PDB file of C-alpha atoms in Angstrom:
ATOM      1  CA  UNK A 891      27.592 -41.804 -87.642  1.00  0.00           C
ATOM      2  CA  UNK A 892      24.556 -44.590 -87.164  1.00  0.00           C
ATOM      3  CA  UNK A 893      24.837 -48.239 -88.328  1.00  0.00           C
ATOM      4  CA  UNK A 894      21.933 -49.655 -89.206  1.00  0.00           C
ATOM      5  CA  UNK A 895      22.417 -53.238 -89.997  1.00  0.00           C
ATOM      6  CA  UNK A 896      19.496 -55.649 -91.430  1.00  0.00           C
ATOM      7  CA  UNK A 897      19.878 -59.373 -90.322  1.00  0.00           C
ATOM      8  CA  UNK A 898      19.516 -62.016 -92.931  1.00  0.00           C
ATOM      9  CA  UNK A 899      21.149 -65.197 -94.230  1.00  0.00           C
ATOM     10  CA  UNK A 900      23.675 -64.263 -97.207  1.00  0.00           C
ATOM     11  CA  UNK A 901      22.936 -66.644-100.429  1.00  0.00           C
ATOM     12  CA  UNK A 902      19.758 -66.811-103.497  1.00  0.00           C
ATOM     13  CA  UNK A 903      18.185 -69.642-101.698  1.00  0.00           C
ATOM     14  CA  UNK A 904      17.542 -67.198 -99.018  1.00  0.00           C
ATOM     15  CA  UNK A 905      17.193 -63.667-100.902  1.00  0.00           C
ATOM     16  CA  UNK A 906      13.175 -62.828-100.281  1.00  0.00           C
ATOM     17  CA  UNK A 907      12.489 -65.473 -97.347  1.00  0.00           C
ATOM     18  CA  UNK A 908      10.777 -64.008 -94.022  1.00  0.00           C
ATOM     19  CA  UNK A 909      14.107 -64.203 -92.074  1.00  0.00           C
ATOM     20  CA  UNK A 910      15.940 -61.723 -94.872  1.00  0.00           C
ATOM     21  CA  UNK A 911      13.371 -58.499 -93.941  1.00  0.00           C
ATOM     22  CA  UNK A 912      16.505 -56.865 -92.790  1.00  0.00           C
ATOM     23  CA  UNK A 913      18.237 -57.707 -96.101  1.00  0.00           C
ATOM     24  CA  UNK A 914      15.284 -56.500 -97.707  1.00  0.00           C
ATOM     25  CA  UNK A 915      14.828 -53.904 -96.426  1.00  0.00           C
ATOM     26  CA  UNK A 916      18.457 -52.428 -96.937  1.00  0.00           C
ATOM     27  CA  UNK A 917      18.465 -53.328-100.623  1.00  0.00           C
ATOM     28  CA  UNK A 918      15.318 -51.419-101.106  1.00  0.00           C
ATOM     29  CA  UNK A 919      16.694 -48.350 -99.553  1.00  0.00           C
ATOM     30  CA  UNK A 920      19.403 -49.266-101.988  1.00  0.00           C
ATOM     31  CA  UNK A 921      17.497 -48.858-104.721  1.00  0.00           C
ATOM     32  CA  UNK A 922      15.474 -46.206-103.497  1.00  0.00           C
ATOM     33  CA  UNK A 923      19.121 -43.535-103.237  1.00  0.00           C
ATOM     34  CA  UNK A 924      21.133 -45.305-105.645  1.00  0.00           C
ATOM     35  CA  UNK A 925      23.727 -46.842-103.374  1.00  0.00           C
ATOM     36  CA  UNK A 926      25.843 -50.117-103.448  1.00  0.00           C
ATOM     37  CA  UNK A 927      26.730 -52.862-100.965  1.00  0.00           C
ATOM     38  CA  UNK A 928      30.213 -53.722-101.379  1.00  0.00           C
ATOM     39  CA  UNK A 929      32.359 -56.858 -99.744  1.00  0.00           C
ATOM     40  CA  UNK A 930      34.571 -55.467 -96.008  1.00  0.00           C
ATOM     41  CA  UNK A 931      36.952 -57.542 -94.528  1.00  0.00           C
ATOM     42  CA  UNK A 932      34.199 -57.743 -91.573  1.00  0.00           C
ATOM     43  CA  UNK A 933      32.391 -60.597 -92.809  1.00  0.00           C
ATOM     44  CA  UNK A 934      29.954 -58.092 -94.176  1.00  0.00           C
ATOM     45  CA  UNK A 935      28.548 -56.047 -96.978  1.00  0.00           C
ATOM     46  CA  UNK A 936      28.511 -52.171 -96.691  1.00  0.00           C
ATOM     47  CA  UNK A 937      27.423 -49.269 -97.870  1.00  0.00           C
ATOM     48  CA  UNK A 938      28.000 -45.505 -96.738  1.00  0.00           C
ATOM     49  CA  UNK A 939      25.484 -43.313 -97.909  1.00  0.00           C
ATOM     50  CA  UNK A 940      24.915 -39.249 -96.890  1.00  0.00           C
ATOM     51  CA  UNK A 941      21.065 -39.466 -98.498  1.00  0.00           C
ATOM     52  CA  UNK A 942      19.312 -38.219 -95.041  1.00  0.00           C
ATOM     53  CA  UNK A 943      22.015 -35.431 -95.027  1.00  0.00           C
ATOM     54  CA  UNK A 944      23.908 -36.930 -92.256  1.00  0.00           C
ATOM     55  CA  UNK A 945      26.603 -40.201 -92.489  1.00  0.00           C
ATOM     56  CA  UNK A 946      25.159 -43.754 -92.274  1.00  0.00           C
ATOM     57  CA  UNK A 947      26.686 -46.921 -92.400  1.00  0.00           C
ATOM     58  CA  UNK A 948      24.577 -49.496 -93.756  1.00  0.00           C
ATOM     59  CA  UNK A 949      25.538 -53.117 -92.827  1.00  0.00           C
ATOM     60  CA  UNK A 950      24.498 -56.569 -94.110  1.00  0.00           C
ATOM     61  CA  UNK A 951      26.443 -59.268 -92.240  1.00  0.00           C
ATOM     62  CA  UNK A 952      27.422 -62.503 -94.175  1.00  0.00           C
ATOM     63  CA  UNK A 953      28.334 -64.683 -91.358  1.00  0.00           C
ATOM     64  CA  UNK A 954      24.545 -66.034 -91.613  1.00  0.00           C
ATOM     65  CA  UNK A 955      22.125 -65.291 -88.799  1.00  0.00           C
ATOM     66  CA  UNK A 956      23.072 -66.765 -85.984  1.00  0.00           C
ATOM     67  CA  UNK A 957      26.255 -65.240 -85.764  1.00  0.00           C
ATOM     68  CA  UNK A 958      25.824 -61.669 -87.496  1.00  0.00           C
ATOM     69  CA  UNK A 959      27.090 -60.480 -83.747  1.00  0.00           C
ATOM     70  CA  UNK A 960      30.412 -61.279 -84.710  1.00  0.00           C
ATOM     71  CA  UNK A 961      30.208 -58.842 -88.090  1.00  0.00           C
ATOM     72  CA  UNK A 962      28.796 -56.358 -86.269  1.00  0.00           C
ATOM     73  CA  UNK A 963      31.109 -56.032 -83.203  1.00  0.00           C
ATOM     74  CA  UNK A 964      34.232 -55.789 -85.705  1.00  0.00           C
ATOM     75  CA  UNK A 965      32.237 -52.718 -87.267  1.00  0.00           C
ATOM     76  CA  UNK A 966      31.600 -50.826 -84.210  1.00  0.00           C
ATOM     77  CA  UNK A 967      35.005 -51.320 -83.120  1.00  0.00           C
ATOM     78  CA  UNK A 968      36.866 -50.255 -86.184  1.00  0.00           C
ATOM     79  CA  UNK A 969      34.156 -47.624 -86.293  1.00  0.00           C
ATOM     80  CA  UNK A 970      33.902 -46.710 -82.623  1.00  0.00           C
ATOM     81  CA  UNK A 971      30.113 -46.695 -82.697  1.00  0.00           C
ATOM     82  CA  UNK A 972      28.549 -46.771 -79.573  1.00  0.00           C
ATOM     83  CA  UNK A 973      25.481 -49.148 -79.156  1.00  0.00           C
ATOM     84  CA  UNK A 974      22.512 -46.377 -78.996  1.00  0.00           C
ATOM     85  CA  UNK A 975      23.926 -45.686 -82.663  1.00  0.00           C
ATOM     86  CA  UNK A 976      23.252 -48.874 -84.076  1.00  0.00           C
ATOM     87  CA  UNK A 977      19.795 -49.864 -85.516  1.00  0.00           C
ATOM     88  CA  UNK A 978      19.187 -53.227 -86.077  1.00  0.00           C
ATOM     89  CA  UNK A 979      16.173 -54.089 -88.299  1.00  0.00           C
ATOM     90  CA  UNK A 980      14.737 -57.878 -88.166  1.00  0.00           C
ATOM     91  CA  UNK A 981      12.053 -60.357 -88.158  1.00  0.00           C
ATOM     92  CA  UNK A 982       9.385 -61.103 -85.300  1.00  0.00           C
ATOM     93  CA  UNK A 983       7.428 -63.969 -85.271  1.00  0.00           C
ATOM     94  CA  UNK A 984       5.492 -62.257 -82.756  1.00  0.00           C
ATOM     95  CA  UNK A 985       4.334 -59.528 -84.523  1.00  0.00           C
ATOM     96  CA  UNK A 986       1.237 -59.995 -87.510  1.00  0.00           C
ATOM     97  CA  UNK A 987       2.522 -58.797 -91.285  1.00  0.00           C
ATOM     98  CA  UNK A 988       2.291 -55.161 -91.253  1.00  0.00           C
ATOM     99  CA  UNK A 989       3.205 -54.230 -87.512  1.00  0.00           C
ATOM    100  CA  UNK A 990       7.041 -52.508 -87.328  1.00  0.00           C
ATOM    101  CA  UNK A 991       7.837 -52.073 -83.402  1.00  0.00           C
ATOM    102  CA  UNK A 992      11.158 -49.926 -82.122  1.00  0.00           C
ATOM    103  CA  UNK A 993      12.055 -51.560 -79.255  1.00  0.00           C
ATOM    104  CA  UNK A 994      15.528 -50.595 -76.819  1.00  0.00           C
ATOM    105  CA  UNK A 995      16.884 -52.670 -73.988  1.00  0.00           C
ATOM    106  CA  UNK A 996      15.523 -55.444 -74.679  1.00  0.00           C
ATOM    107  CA  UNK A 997      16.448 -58.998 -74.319  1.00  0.00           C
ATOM    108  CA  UNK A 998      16.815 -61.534 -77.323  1.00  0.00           C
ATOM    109  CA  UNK A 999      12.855 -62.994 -77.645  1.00  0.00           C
ATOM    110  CA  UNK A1000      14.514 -65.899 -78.900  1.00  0.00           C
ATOM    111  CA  UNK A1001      16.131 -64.469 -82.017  1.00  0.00           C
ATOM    112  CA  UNK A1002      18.999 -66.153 -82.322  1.00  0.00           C
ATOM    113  CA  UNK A1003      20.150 -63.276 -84.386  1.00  0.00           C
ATOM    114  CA  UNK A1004      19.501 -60.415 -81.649  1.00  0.00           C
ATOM    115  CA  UNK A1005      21.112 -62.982 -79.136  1.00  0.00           C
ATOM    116  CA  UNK A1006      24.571 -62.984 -81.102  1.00  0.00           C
ATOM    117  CA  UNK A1007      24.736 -59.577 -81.187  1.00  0.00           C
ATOM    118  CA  UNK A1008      23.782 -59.245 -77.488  1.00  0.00           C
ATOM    119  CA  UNK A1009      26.510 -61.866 -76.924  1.00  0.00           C
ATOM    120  CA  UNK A1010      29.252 -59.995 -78.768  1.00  0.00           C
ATOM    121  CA  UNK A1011      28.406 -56.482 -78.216  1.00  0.00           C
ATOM    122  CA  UNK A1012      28.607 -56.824 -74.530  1.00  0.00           C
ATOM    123  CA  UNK A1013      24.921 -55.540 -73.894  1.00  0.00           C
ATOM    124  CA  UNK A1014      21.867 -54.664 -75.430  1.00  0.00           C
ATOM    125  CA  UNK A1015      22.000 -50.415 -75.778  1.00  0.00           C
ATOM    126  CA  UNK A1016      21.277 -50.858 -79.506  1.00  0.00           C
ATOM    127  CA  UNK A1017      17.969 -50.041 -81.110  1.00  0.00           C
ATOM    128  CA  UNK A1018      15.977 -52.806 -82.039  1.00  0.00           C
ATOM    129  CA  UNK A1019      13.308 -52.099 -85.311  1.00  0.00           C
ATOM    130  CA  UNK A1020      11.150 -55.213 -85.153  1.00  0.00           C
ATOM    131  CA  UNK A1021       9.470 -56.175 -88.080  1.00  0.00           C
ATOM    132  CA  UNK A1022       6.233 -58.476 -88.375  1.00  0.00           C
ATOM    133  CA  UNK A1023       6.688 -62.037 -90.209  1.00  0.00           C
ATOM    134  CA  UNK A1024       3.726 -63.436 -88.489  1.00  0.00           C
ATOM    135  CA  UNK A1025       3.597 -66.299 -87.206  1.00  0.00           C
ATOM    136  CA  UNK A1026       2.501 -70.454 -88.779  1.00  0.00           C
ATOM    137  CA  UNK A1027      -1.094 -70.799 -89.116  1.00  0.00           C
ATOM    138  CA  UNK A1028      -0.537 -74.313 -88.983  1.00  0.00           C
ATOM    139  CA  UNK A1029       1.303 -77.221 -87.968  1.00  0.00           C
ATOM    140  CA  UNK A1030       4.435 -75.891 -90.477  1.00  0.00           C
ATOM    141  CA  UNK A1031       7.788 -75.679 -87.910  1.00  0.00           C
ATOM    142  CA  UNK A1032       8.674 -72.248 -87.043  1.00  0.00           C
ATOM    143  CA  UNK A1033      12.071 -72.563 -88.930  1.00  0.00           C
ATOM    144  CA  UNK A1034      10.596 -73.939 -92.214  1.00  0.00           C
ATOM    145  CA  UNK A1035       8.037 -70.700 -91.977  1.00  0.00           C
ATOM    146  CA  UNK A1036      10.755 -68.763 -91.423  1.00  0.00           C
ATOM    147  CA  UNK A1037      12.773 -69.077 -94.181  1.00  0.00           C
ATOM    148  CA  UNK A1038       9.620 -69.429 -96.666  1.00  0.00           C
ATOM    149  CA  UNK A1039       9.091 -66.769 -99.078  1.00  0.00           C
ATOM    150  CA  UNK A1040       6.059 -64.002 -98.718  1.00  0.00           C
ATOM    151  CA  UNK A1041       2.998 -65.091-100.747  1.00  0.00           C
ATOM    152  CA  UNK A1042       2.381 -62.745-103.703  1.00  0.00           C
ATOM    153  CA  UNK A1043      -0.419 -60.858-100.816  1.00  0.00           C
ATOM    154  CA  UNK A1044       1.941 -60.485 -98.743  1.00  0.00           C
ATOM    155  CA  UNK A1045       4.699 -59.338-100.811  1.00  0.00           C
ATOM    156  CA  UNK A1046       2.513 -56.303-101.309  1.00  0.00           C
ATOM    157  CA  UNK A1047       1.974 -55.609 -97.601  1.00  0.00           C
ATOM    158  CA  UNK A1048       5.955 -55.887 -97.201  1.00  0.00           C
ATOM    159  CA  UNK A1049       6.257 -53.391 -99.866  1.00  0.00           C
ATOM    160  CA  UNK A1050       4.064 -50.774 -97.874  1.00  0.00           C
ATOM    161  CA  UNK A1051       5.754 -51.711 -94.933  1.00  0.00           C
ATOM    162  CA  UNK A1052       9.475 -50.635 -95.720  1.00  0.00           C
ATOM    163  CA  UNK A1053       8.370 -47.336 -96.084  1.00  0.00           C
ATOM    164  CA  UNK A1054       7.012 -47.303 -92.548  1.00  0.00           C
ATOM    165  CA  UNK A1055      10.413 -48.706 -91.427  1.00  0.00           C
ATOM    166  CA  UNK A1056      12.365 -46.040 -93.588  1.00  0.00           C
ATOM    167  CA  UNK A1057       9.929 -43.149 -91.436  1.00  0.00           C
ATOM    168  CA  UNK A1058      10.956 -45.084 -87.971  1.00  0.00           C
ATOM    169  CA  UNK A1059      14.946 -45.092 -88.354  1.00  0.00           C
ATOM    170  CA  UNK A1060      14.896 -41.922 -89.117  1.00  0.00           C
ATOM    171  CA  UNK A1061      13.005 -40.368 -86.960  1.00  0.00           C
ATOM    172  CA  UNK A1062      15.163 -42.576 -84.155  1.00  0.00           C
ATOM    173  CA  UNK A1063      18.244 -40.885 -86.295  1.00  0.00           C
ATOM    174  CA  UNK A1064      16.196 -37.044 -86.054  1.00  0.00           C
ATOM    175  CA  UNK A1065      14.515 -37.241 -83.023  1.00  0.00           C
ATOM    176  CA  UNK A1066      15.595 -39.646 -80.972  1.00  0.00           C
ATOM    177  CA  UNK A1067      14.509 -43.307 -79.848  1.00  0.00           C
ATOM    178  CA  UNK A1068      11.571 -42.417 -77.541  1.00  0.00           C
ATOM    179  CA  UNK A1069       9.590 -40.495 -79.934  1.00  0.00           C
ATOM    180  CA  UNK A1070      10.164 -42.922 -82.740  1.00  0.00           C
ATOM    181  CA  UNK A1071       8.759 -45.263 -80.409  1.00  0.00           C
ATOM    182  CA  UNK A1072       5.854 -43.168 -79.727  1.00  0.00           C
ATOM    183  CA  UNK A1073       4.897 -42.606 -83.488  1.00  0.00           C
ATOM    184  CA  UNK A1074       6.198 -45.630 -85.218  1.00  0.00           C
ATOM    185  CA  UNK A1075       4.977 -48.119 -82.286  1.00  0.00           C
ATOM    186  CA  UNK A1076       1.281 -46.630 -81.492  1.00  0.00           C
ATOM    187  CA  UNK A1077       0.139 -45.642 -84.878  1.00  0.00           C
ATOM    188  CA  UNK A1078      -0.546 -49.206 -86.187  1.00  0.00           C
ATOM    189  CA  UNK A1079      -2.457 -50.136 -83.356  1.00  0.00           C
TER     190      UNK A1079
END
């Protein structure tokens, strides 16, 4: 079994901000095969779906950002998921709008996010799926971009975007990590 878990903040006020792509992005695959989150004693909303023919869990943790490690690690326990079977999809200020890297073994890149689940994982073996917020064009602080909403353009481009995500974890689920990586990272170039 994979868990793929998308990092967000749990609450309305924080439902379609920049920080929530991982939220997003699970509810849209929601949508798109007709399954439903529901409440775990893990400090987390799941969902088990069979869709892609093979058994994934899909995680949203509700212990906010900055400590979705602790979710997570009480999943892959009760689970006994080893790390290279957990996706993790998030935001990167470091990538434009429209750029989706897979990325393994990596350190945090000061996601506090990533860096909680380093912290209580024990390591970072887990697949990373990276997903392009952009960065402030302006003087706005990183965290008040951050949790901002898309603008209506952008909305659009996120739309296309999941799609391309949806491709990548699977083919990291199919084929493995490093040809993911090859496709998913070099064809947006």
């Amino acid at each position: 079994m994979y868990v793929v878990v998308g990092l967000g903040n749990p609450g309305k006020e924080y439902a379609a901000t920049r920080h929530n792509i991982g939220f997003i992005f699970l509810d849209y695959l929601a949508e798109k095969y007709r399954f439903v989150f529901k409440g775990t004693k893990w400090q987390a909303e799941a969902a088990k779906d069979l869709s892609w023919g093979y058994p994934v869990l899909f995680v949203k943790p509700q212990t906010y950002m900055n400590r979705s490690g602790v979710a997570v690690r009480a999943i892959a326990d009760f689970y006994q998921v080893e790390l290279s079977r957990i996706i993790v999809i998030h935001d990167d200020l470091d990538l434009p709008l429209g750029r989706t890297k897979i990325m393994l073994n990596r350190g945090a890149g000061g996601h506090n996010g990533i860096r909680s689940l380093i912290e209580h994982l024990g390591g970072n073996d887990f697949v990373r799926v990276r997903v392009g917020i952009g960065r402030p064009d302006n003087a706005e602080r990183v965290s008040d971009f951050v949790l901002s909403r898309f603008a209506q353009d952008e909305a659009e481009m996120v739309r296309e975007e999941l799609e391309r995500i949806e491709t990548g974890v699977r083919l990291i689920m199919e084929e493995g990590v490093s040809a993911a990586m090859n496709r998913v990272n070099s064809e947006q170039l």
